[in-house]
Amino acid sequence: MISDRMQKALNEHVDAETFSAYLYFSMAAHFDHANLPGFAHWMKVQAQEELQHALKTYDFINERGARVRLGAIEAPDSEWESPLAVFEAALAHEREVTERIYKLADLAEADRDRATRVFLEWFISEQVEEESTADGICQQLRMIEDSPQAIFMLDRELGQRQPGPPPP
Ligand code: FEO
């Protein structure tokens, strides 16, 4: 049996993952406007992955016999000073998401809710990858920040990103 407070927290997690998608769509729009279609493509793929994370949580709430109730999604930022500033914002955001998932795991342990605790394992592992990927691109951007030619090359590379398989 899922507790009321866990049901509420998981519903908030659906909202948070949906906000992540919204943020990455906003970053994609920023890059499309800046004529960096590869960066924009990368962000669109990321946004789709975030929607999968939201849906995975949605399905889990239903499987536990609880009720999905969606909340309001705030407007994301839409302007950044540079590609590096965008990816630094993405990394900061992913770190916040990681903290949110750790709090969910703490709550599951406090509730002795083993099923939710196991469910969250996948998210905990996924966050390691999400932070590492965003951090890696930040590091590349710091190296090439002053070279439009190198930014152009990275744009082509990021444009090759393929969507990953849906989460299990
Ligand atoms: Fe769903 Fe990027 O965390």
PDB file of C-alpha atoms and ligand atoms in Angstrom:
ATOM      1  CA  MET A   1       0.000   0.000   0.000  1.00  0.00           C
ATOM      2  CA  ILE A   2       1.369   3.359  -1.001  1.00  0.00           C
ATOM      3  CA  SER A   3       1.130   6.163   1.572  1.00  0.00           C
ATOM      4  CA  ASP A   4      -0.679   9.417   0.878  1.00  0.00           C
ATOM      5  CA  ARG A   5       2.563  11.351   1.233  1.00  0.00           C
ATOM      6  CA  MET A   6       4.342   9.009  -1.205  1.00  0.00           C
ATOM      7  CA  GLN A   7       1.467   9.309  -3.677  1.00  0.00           C
ATOM      8  CA  LYS A   8       1.773  13.098  -3.462  1.00  0.00           C
ATOM      9  CA  ALA A   9       5.572  12.991  -3.825  1.00  0.00           C
ATOM     10  CA  LEU A  10       5.407  10.692  -6.866  1.00  0.00           C
ATOM     11  CA  ASN A  11       2.807  12.926  -8.472  1.00  0.00           C
ATOM     12  CA  GLU A  12       5.133  15.874  -7.920  1.00  0.00           C
ATOM     13  CA  HIS A  13       7.843  13.820  -9.578  1.00  0.00           C
ATOM     14  CA  VAL A  14       5.672  13.402 -12.692  1.00  0.00           C
ATOM     15  CA  ASP A  15       5.359  17.205 -12.755  1.00  0.00           C
ATOM     16  CA  ALA A  16       9.118  17.642 -12.229  1.00  0.00           C
ATOM     17  CA  GLU A  17      10.052  15.288 -15.080  1.00  0.00           C
ATOM     18  CA  THR A  18       7.515  17.024 -17.306  1.00  0.00           C
ATOM     19  CA  PHE A  19       9.072  20.353 -16.362  1.00  0.00           C
ATOM     20  CA  SER A  20      12.465  18.895 -17.341  1.00  0.00           C
ATOM     21  CA  ALA A  21      11.060  18.139 -20.790  1.00  0.00           C
ATOM     22  CA  TYR A  22       9.642  21.652 -20.974  1.00  0.00           C
ATOM     23  CA  LEU A  23      13.008  23.148 -20.008  1.00  0.00           C
ATOM     24  CA  TYR A  24      14.845  21.125 -22.656  1.00  0.00           C
ATOM     25  CA  PHE A  25      12.284  22.095 -25.300  1.00  0.00           C
ATOM     26  CA  SER A  26      12.957  25.714 -24.333  1.00  0.00           C
ATOM     27  CA  MET A  27      16.699  25.126 -24.689  1.00  0.00           C
ATOM     28  CA  ALA A  28      16.037  23.525 -28.107  1.00  0.00           C
ATOM     29  CA  ALA A  29      14.090  26.610 -29.149  1.00  0.00           C
ATOM     30  CA  HIS A  30      16.973  28.816 -28.008  1.00  0.00           C
ATOM     31  CA  PHE A  31      19.427  26.818 -30.144  1.00  0.00           C
ATOM     32  CA  ASP A  32      17.118  26.703 -33.165  1.00  0.00           C
ATOM     33  CA  HIS A  33      16.875  30.481 -32.954  1.00  0.00           C
ATOM     34  CA  ALA A  34      20.683  30.703 -32.715  1.00  0.00           C
ATOM     35  CA  ASN A  35      21.079  28.603 -35.892  1.00  0.00           C
ATOM     36  CA  LEU A  36      22.605  25.661 -34.052  1.00  0.00           C
ATOM     37  CA  PRO A  37      20.350  22.811 -35.242  1.00  0.00           C
ATOM     38  CA  GLY A  38      22.577  20.049 -33.846  1.00  0.00           C
ATOM     39  CA  PHE A  39      22.427  21.482 -30.330  1.00  0.00           C
ATOM     40  CA  ALA A  40      18.666  21.917 -30.785  1.00  0.00           C
ATOM     41  CA  HIS A  41      18.282  18.310 -31.923  1.00  0.00           C
ATOM     42  CA  TRP A  42      20.208  17.076 -28.859  1.00  0.00           C
ATOM     43  CA  MET A  43      17.858  19.031 -26.608  1.00  0.00           C
ATOM     44  CA  LYS A  44      14.752  17.685 -28.358  1.00  0.00           C
ATOM     45  CA  VAL A  45      15.962  14.106 -27.842  1.00  0.00           C
ATOM     46  CA  GLN A  46      16.628  14.955 -24.196  1.00  0.00           C
ATOM     47  CA  ALA A  47      13.127  16.412 -23.825  1.00  0.00           C
ATOM     48  CA  GLN A  48      11.627  13.195 -25.208  1.00  0.00           C
ATOM     49  CA  GLU A  49      13.615  11.157 -22.687  1.00  0.00           C
ATOM     50  CA  GLU A  50      12.275  13.338 -19.883  1.00  0.00           C
ATOM     51  CA  LEU A  51       8.715  12.680 -21.024  1.00  0.00           C
ATOM     52  CA  GLN A  52       9.506   8.958 -20.828  1.00  0.00           C
ATOM     53  CA  HIS A  53      10.687   9.464 -17.242  1.00  0.00           C
ATOM     54  CA  ALA A  54       7.414  11.231 -16.448  1.00  0.00           C
ATOM     55  CA  LEU A  55       5.417   8.421 -18.043  1.00  0.00           C
ATOM     56  CA  LYS A  56       7.388   5.726 -16.221  1.00  0.00           C
ATOM     57  CA  THR A  57       6.442   7.393 -12.934  1.00  0.00           C
ATOM     58  CA  TYR A  58       2.840   7.854 -14.083  1.00  0.00           C
ATOM     59  CA  ASP A  59       2.582   4.131 -14.889  1.00  0.00           C
ATOM     60  CA  PHE A  60       4.095   3.173 -11.541  1.00  0.00           C
ATOM     61  CA  ILE A  61       1.583   5.310  -9.612  1.00  0.00           C
ATOM     62  CA  ASN A  62      -1.237   3.546 -11.461  1.00  0.00           C
ATOM     63  CA  GLU A  63       0.279   0.105 -10.917  1.00  0.00           C
ATOM     64  CA  ARG A  64       0.319   0.770  -7.183  1.00  0.00           C
ATOM     65  CA  GLY A  65      -3.397   1.507  -7.221  1.00  0.00           C
ATOM     66  CA  ALA A  66      -2.848   5.208  -6.571  1.00  0.00           C
ATOM     67  CA  ARG A  67      -4.170   8.194  -8.510  1.00  0.00           C
ATOM     68  CA  VAL A  68      -2.223  10.361 -10.949  1.00  0.00           C
ATOM     69  CA  ARG A  69      -3.054  14.044 -10.504  1.00  0.00           C
ATOM     70  CA  LEU A  70      -1.111  16.511 -12.602  1.00  0.00           C
ATOM     71  CA  GLY A  71      -0.043  19.869 -11.235  1.00  0.00           C
ATOM     72  CA  ALA A  72       0.870  23.161 -12.892  1.00  0.00           C
ATOM     73  CA  ILE A  73       4.096  23.366 -14.890  1.00  0.00           C
ATOM     74  CA  GLU A  74       6.007  26.617 -14.505  1.00  0.00           C
ATOM     75  CA  ALA A  75       7.418  28.468 -17.505  1.00  0.00           C
ATOM     76  CA  PRO A  76      11.085  27.621 -18.132  1.00  0.00           C
ATOM     77  CA  ASP A  77      13.837  30.146 -18.844  1.00  0.00           C
ATOM     78  CA  SER A  78      14.167  30.962 -22.524  1.00  0.00           C
ATOM     79  CA  GLU A  79      17.339  33.024 -22.886  1.00  0.00           C
ATOM     80  CA  TRP A  80      20.945  32.107 -22.189  1.00  0.00           C
ATOM     81  CA  GLU A  81      24.166  33.967 -22.943  1.00  0.00           C
ATOM     82  CA  SER A  82      26.019  31.151 -24.689  1.00  0.00           C
ATOM     83  CA  PRO A  83      25.910  27.411 -25.456  1.00  0.00           C
ATOM     84  CA  LEU A  84      28.032  26.897 -22.345  1.00  0.00           C
ATOM     85  CA  ALA A  85      25.492  28.799 -20.220  1.00  0.00           C
ATOM     86  CA  VAL A  86      22.738  26.521 -21.551  1.00  0.00           C
ATOM     87  CA  PHE A  87      24.594  23.341 -20.657  1.00  0.00           C
ATOM     88  CA  GLU A  88      25.640  24.725 -17.268  1.00  0.00           C
ATOM     89  CA  ALA A  89      21.940  25.370 -16.605  1.00  0.00           C
ATOM     90  CA  ALA A  90      21.140  21.826 -17.782  1.00  0.00           C
ATOM     91  CA  LEU A  91      23.757  20.370 -15.424  1.00  0.00           C
ATOM     92  CA  ALA A  92      22.485  22.454 -12.491  1.00  0.00           C
ATOM     93  CA  HIS A  93      18.978  21.266 -13.287  1.00  0.00           C
ATOM     94  CA  GLU A  94      20.017  17.603 -13.393  1.00  0.00           C
ATOM     95  CA  ARG A  95      21.728  17.990 -10.016  1.00  0.00           C
ATOM     96  CA  GLU A  96      18.446  19.322  -8.600  1.00  0.00           C
ATOM     97  CA  VAL A  97      16.596  16.348 -10.097  1.00  0.00           C
ATOM     98  CA  THR A  98      19.103  13.993  -8.464  1.00  0.00           C
ATOM     99  CA  GLU A  99      18.463  15.618  -5.068  1.00  0.00           C
ATOM    100  CA  ARG A 100      14.717  15.286  -5.624  1.00  0.00           C
ATOM    101  CA  ILE A 101      15.089  11.553  -6.379  1.00  0.00           C
ATOM    102  CA  TYR A 102      17.267  11.032  -3.288  1.00  0.00           C
ATOM    103  CA  LYS A 103      14.521  12.634  -1.187  1.00  0.00           C
ATOM    104  CA  LEU A 104      11.962  10.292  -2.754  1.00  0.00           C
ATOM    105  CA  ALA A 105      14.219   7.351  -1.886  1.00  0.00           C
ATOM    106  CA  ASP A 106      14.517   8.634   1.718  1.00  0.00           C
ATOM    107  CA  LEU A 107      10.730   8.857   1.912  1.00  0.00           C
ATOM    108  CA  ALA A 108      10.327   5.330   0.529  1.00  0.00           C
ATOM    109  CA  GLU A 109      12.719   4.061   3.197  1.00  0.00           C
ATOM    110  CA  ALA A 110      10.903   5.972   5.940  1.00  0.00           C
ATOM    111  CA  ASP A 111       7.618   4.425   4.750  1.00  0.00           C
ATOM    112  CA  ARG A 112       9.240   0.959   4.443  1.00  0.00           C
ATOM    113  CA  ASP A 113       7.842   1.069   0.913  1.00  0.00           C
ATOM    114  CA  ARG A 114      10.145  -1.485  -0.701  1.00  0.00           C
ATOM    115  CA  ALA A 115       8.424  -1.413  -4.108  1.00  0.00           C
ATOM    116  CA  THR A 116       8.905   2.339  -4.511  1.00  0.00           C
ATOM    117  CA  ARG A 117      12.471   2.098  -3.252  1.00  0.00           C
ATOM    118  CA  VAL A 118      13.259  -0.525  -5.936  1.00  0.00           C
ATOM    119  CA  PHE A 119      11.409   1.515  -8.575  1.00  0.00           C
ATOM    120  CA  LEU A 120      13.653   4.508  -7.789  1.00  0.00           C
ATOM    121  CA  GLU A 121      16.874   2.546  -8.332  1.00  0.00           C
ATOM    122  CA  TRP A 122      16.609   2.993 -12.089  1.00  0.00           C
ATOM    123  CA  PHE A 123      16.242   6.770 -11.670  1.00  0.00           C
ATOM    124  CA  ILE A 124      19.236   6.940  -9.332  1.00  0.00           C
ATOM    125  CA  SER A 125      21.439   5.185 -11.927  1.00  0.00           C
ATOM    126  CA  GLU A 126      20.003   7.269 -14.752  1.00  0.00           C
ATOM    127  CA  GLN A 127      20.913  10.488 -12.932  1.00  0.00           C
ATOM    128  CA  VAL A 128      24.584   9.465 -12.793  1.00  0.00           C
ATOM    129  CA  GLU A 129      24.519   9.271 -16.593  1.00  0.00           C
ATOM    130  CA  GLU A 130      22.480  12.464 -17.012  1.00  0.00           C
ATOM    131  CA  GLU A 131      24.878  14.518 -14.884  1.00  0.00           C
ATOM    132  CA  SER A 132      27.947  12.974 -16.493  1.00  0.00           C
ATOM    133  CA  THR A 133      26.692  13.699 -20.021  1.00  0.00           C
ATOM    134  CA  ALA A 134      25.813  17.338 -19.283  1.00  0.00           C
ATOM    135  CA  ASP A 135      29.113  17.827 -17.444  1.00  0.00           C
ATOM    136  CA  GLY A 136      31.068  16.334 -20.358  1.00  0.00           C
ATOM    137  CA  ILE A 137      29.493  18.728 -22.844  1.00  0.00           C
ATOM    138  CA  CYS A 138      30.171  21.669 -20.467  1.00  0.00           C
ATOM    139  CA  GLN A 139      33.839  20.666 -20.382  1.00  0.00           C
ATOM    140  CA  GLN A 140      34.027  20.477 -24.175  1.00  0.00           C
ATOM    141  CA  LEU A 141      32.343  23.862 -24.487  1.00  0.00           C
ATOM    142  CA  ARG A 142      34.814  25.462 -22.052  1.00  0.00           C
ATOM    143  CA  MET A 143      37.656  24.270 -24.294  1.00  0.00           C
ATOM    144  CA  ILE A 144      36.166  25.571 -27.539  1.00  0.00           C
ATOM    145  CA  GLU A 145      34.115  28.536 -26.357  1.00  0.00           C
ATOM    146  CA  ASP A 146      36.040  31.109 -28.403  1.00  0.00           C
ATOM    147  CA  SER A 147      36.141  29.103 -31.622  1.00  0.00           C
ATOM    148  CA  PRO A 148      33.043  29.398 -33.845  1.00  0.00           C
ATOM    149  CA  GLN A 149      34.518  26.685 -36.074  1.00  0.00           C
ATOM    150  CA  ALA A 150      34.783  24.239 -33.153  1.00  0.00           C
ATOM    151  CA  ILE A 151      31.237  25.126 -32.030  1.00  0.00           C
ATOM    152  CA  PHE A 152      30.086  24.333 -35.564  1.00  0.00           C
ATOM    153  CA  MET A 153      31.841  20.935 -35.396  1.00  0.00           C
ATOM    154  CA  LEU A 154      30.285  20.151 -32.020  1.00  0.00           C
ATOM    155  CA  ASP A 155      26.898  21.169 -33.417  1.00  0.00           C
ATOM    156  CA  ARG A 156      27.305  18.540 -36.126  1.00  0.00           C
ATOM    157  CA  GLU A 157      28.307  15.927 -33.544  1.00  0.00           C
ATOM    158  CA  LEU A 158      25.374  16.658 -31.211  1.00  0.00           C
ATOM    159  CA  GLY A 159      23.053  16.502 -34.195  1.00  0.00           C
ATOM    160  CA  GLN A 160      23.884  12.781 -34.489  1.00  0.00           C
ATOM    161  CA  ARG A 161      22.309  11.919 -31.127  1.00  0.00           C
ATOM    162  CA  GLN A 162      19.888   9.012 -31.417  1.00  0.00           C
ATOM    163  CA  PRO A 163      17.037   8.502 -28.954  1.00  0.00           C
ATOM    164  CA  GLY A 164      17.872   5.808 -26.414  1.00  0.00           C
ATOM    165  CA  PRO A 165      15.619   2.812 -25.774  1.00  0.00           C
ATOM    166  CA  PRO A 166      12.586   3.509 -23.600  1.00  0.00           C
ATOM    167  CA  PRO A 167      13.191   2.946 -19.879  1.00  0.00           C
ATOM    168  CA  PRO A 168      12.406  -0.595 -18.671  1.00  0.00           C
TER     169      PRO A 168
HETATM  170 FE1  FEO B   1      14.640  12.757 -15.935  1.00  0.00          FE
HETATM  171 FE2  FEO B   1      17.110  14.423 -16.746  1.00  0.00          FE
HETATM  172  O1  FEO B   1      16.159  13.560 -15.422  1.00  0.00           O
END
